[in-house]
Amino acid sequence: MIKLDYRDARPIYVQIKEGIKALLVSGALAPGERLPSVRELATQLTINPNTIARAYRELTNEGFLYSVPGRGSFAVPEEDTAKLKKQELFRSFDKAAKDLTDVGVGTDELIDRLRTKEGSK
Amino acid sequence: MIRAENVVKTFDDFTALDGLNIHVPEGAVYGLVGPNGAGKSTIIRNITGIYRPDSGSILVDGRSVYENPAVKAEIGYIPDDQYFFVQAGIRDMMRWYRSIYPSFDMDRYKKLGEVFRLDEKRPMRKLSKGMQKQAAFWLALCLRPKVLILDEPVDGLDPVMRRQVWSLVLGDVAENGTTVLVSSHNLRELEDVCDHVGIIHKGKTVLERSLSELQENVVKVQAVFPDGTELPEDLRILHKSVSGRLETLIIRGGLEEIRTRIEALEPVFYDLLPLTLEEIYIYEMGGEEYAAKDILL
């Protein structure tokens, strides 16, 4: 379910966090669905359990997951995921916009593109 | 869980350990790394109570290990050079382990038989090196040890088996809070399985930290600065290399702090990258004047 890229220099817990966020945004992880336990994920990915616990803890603090003591971690319900999905997508949008600006694409050109996109729908 | 303070161990006039410190918290997986001959196996043999340190103290779960069977019964140990009795098969070794370790779990032994699929009757000495390692894991995991000490444990194991044994070990860590001390040269692998790292060199501890702390305090910056840019002197640069206009800097500090400082220099282009454990090791050891030499043969 979660893929780790061994050539990726980002710390493992960051990769796990991003992986779970991606699953939530794409809908592969349904709202309210139970996540694998720390032990399951640790043995499946052969990753340190404390690292996984940390990723879960941070995702809980950021509002992507909620935990029920003794039962595990769950994806937040639908109304909350919609908001987070939007946040995540805007983040990738901002990054793409910045990269485009860096290579010299002007704001007007970006706006034009958005307009034509909408028009072509 | 494991506390080694100022451990000194000499063999004749050779000082193998020169005031080494190691602190492994309970439930941690601690990776012990260092160049060949740094003293990794020596400190492990001191911690397992095989050697007696000349000075310094070693406590496991608050108790001294040397000549203390009660503590040793809670330690599982896979040495780099294994010893098996002549003609003894895995089943014979199992019986011997069972008679020595009160915690030996026979159900587990049977279950793990399906994982390892080794011939239990074949003499251990006739098994391949990799199979002997598998057998060692099979037996060690049956002890349900509180502390598991592994010296170059996955050397000789095939990729599938490496995953298999790490998966079993990490399952124990998650389930029972087993403390693991592992020495290895495979930094890529340690990065996944460890949460603490100790780097030793010439019998001394160079650095000991949690892996996340380590990775969050060094950043690699690749940037092109406008001509004539002077880098501020208080930027803690560990390493610098230049290729054309592109500068690669290894800087000590947090990601966001360094981002702000680099942006203030108005670079033409920049990229911040986290460092892998392997890179951290190479730069730290470079500081200790243990670096690969560029020689042409």
PDB file of C-alpha atoms in Angstrom, chain A residues 4-15 38-40 42-51 54 58 98 102, chain B residues 27-29 162-164 166-168 170-175 188 191-195 212-213 215-216 274-276 279:
ATOM      1  CA  LEU A   4       9.151   3.595   0.106  1.00  0.00           C
ATOM      2  CA  ASP A   5      11.700   4.786  -2.365  1.00  0.00           C
ATOM      3  CA  TYR A   6      15.169   3.772  -1.286  1.00  0.00           C
ATOM      4  CA  ARG A   7      16.737   6.438  -3.456  1.00  0.00           C
ATOM      5  CA  ASP A   8      14.673   9.112  -1.759  1.00  0.00           C
ATOM      6  CA  ALA A   9      16.857  10.956   0.747  1.00  0.00           C
ATOM      7  CA  ARG A  10      13.898  12.181   2.799  1.00  0.00           C
ATOM      8  CA  PRO A  11      13.681  10.606   6.253  1.00  0.00           C
ATOM      9  CA  ILE A  12      11.571   7.450   6.314  1.00  0.00           C
ATOM     10  CA  TYR A  13       8.892   8.922   8.590  1.00  0.00           C
ATOM     11  CA  VAL A  14       8.405  11.785   6.115  1.00  0.00           C
ATOM     12  CA  GLN A  15       7.989   9.284   3.299  1.00  0.00           C
ATOM     13  CA  VAL A  38       2.268  -0.070  13.817  1.00  0.00           C
ATOM     14  CA  ARG A  39       3.333  -3.684  14.133  1.00  0.00           C
ATOM     15  CA  GLU A  40       1.709  -4.723  10.842  1.00  0.00           C
ATOM     16  CA  ALA A  42       6.700  -2.371  10.669  1.00  0.00           C
ATOM     17  CA  THR A  43       6.894  -6.030   9.691  1.00  0.00           C
ATOM     18  CA  GLN A  44       5.437  -5.457   6.228  1.00  0.00           C
ATOM     19  CA  LEU A  45       7.798  -2.623   5.280  1.00  0.00           C
ATOM     20  CA  THR A  46      10.649  -3.769   7.572  1.00  0.00           C
ATOM     21  CA  ILE A  47      10.772  -0.329   9.115  1.00  0.00           C
ATOM     22  CA  ASN A  48      11.443   0.608  12.720  1.00  0.00           C
ATOM     23  CA  PRO A  49       8.131   0.634  14.646  1.00  0.00           C
ATOM     24  CA  ASN A  50       9.059   3.825  16.495  1.00  0.00           C
ATOM     25  CA  THR A  51       9.480   5.557  13.134  1.00  0.00           C
ATOM     26  CA  ARG A  54       6.020   8.905  14.922  1.00  0.00           C
ATOM     27  CA  GLU A  58       2.271  13.603  13.478  1.00  0.00           C
ATOM     28  CA  LYS A  98       6.417  28.687  -8.089  1.00  0.00           C
ATOM     29  CA  ASP A 102      11.095  30.453 -11.594  1.00  0.00           C
TER      30      ASP A 102
ATOM     31  CA  GLY B  27      12.703  -0.566  23.027  1.00  0.00           C
ATOM     32  CA  ALA B  28      15.167   1.128  20.705  1.00  0.00           C
ATOM     33  CA  VAL B  29      16.901  -0.347  17.701  1.00  0.00           C
ATOM     34  CA  ARG B 162      17.258 -10.312   5.159  1.00  0.00           C
ATOM     35  CA  ARG B 163      13.775  -8.884   4.876  1.00  0.00           C
ATOM     36  CA  GLN B 164      12.349 -11.921   6.603  1.00  0.00           C
ATOM     37  CA  TRP B 166      14.274  -7.961   9.995  1.00  0.00           C
ATOM     38  CA  SER B 167      10.531  -8.285   9.740  1.00  0.00           C
ATOM     39  CA  LEU B 168      10.573 -10.862  12.578  1.00  0.00           C
ATOM     40  CA  LEU B 170      10.936  -5.560  14.213  1.00  0.00           C
ATOM     41  CA  GLY B 171       7.720  -7.422  14.987  1.00  0.00           C
ATOM     42  CA  ASP B 172       9.245  -8.322  18.373  1.00  0.00           C
ATOM     43  CA  VAL B 173      10.292  -4.712  18.897  1.00  0.00           C
ATOM     44  CA  ALA B 174       6.765  -3.479  18.197  1.00  0.00           C
ATOM     45  CA  GLU B 175       5.061  -6.200  20.214  1.00  0.00           C
ATOM     46  CA  ARG B 188      21.059   1.908   3.820  1.00  0.00           C
ATOM     47  CA  GLU B 191      18.403   3.724   8.112  1.00  0.00           C
ATOM     48  CA  ASP B 192      15.189   1.710   7.855  1.00  0.00           C
ATOM     49  CA  VAL B 193      15.446  -0.467  10.911  1.00  0.00           C
ATOM     50  CA  CYS B 194      17.169   1.778  13.464  1.00  0.00           C
ATOM     51  CA  ASP B 195      15.929   4.711  15.491  1.00  0.00           C
ATOM     52  CA  SER B 212      15.672  11.631  13.337  1.00  0.00           C
ATOM     53  CA  GLU B 213      17.691  14.176  15.313  1.00  0.00           C
ATOM     54  CA  GLN B 215      18.881  13.686   9.917  1.00  0.00           C
ATOM     55  CA  GLU B 216      17.120  16.862  10.956  1.00  0.00           C
ATOM     56  CA  PRO B 274      18.095  15.935   3.480  1.00  0.00           C
ATOM     57  CA  LEU B 275      21.116  13.686   3.945  1.00  0.00           C
ATOM     58  CA  THR B 276      21.061   9.934   3.964  1.00  0.00           C
ATOM     59  CA  GLU B 279      26.234  10.716   3.612  1.00  0.00           C
TER      60      GLU B 279
END
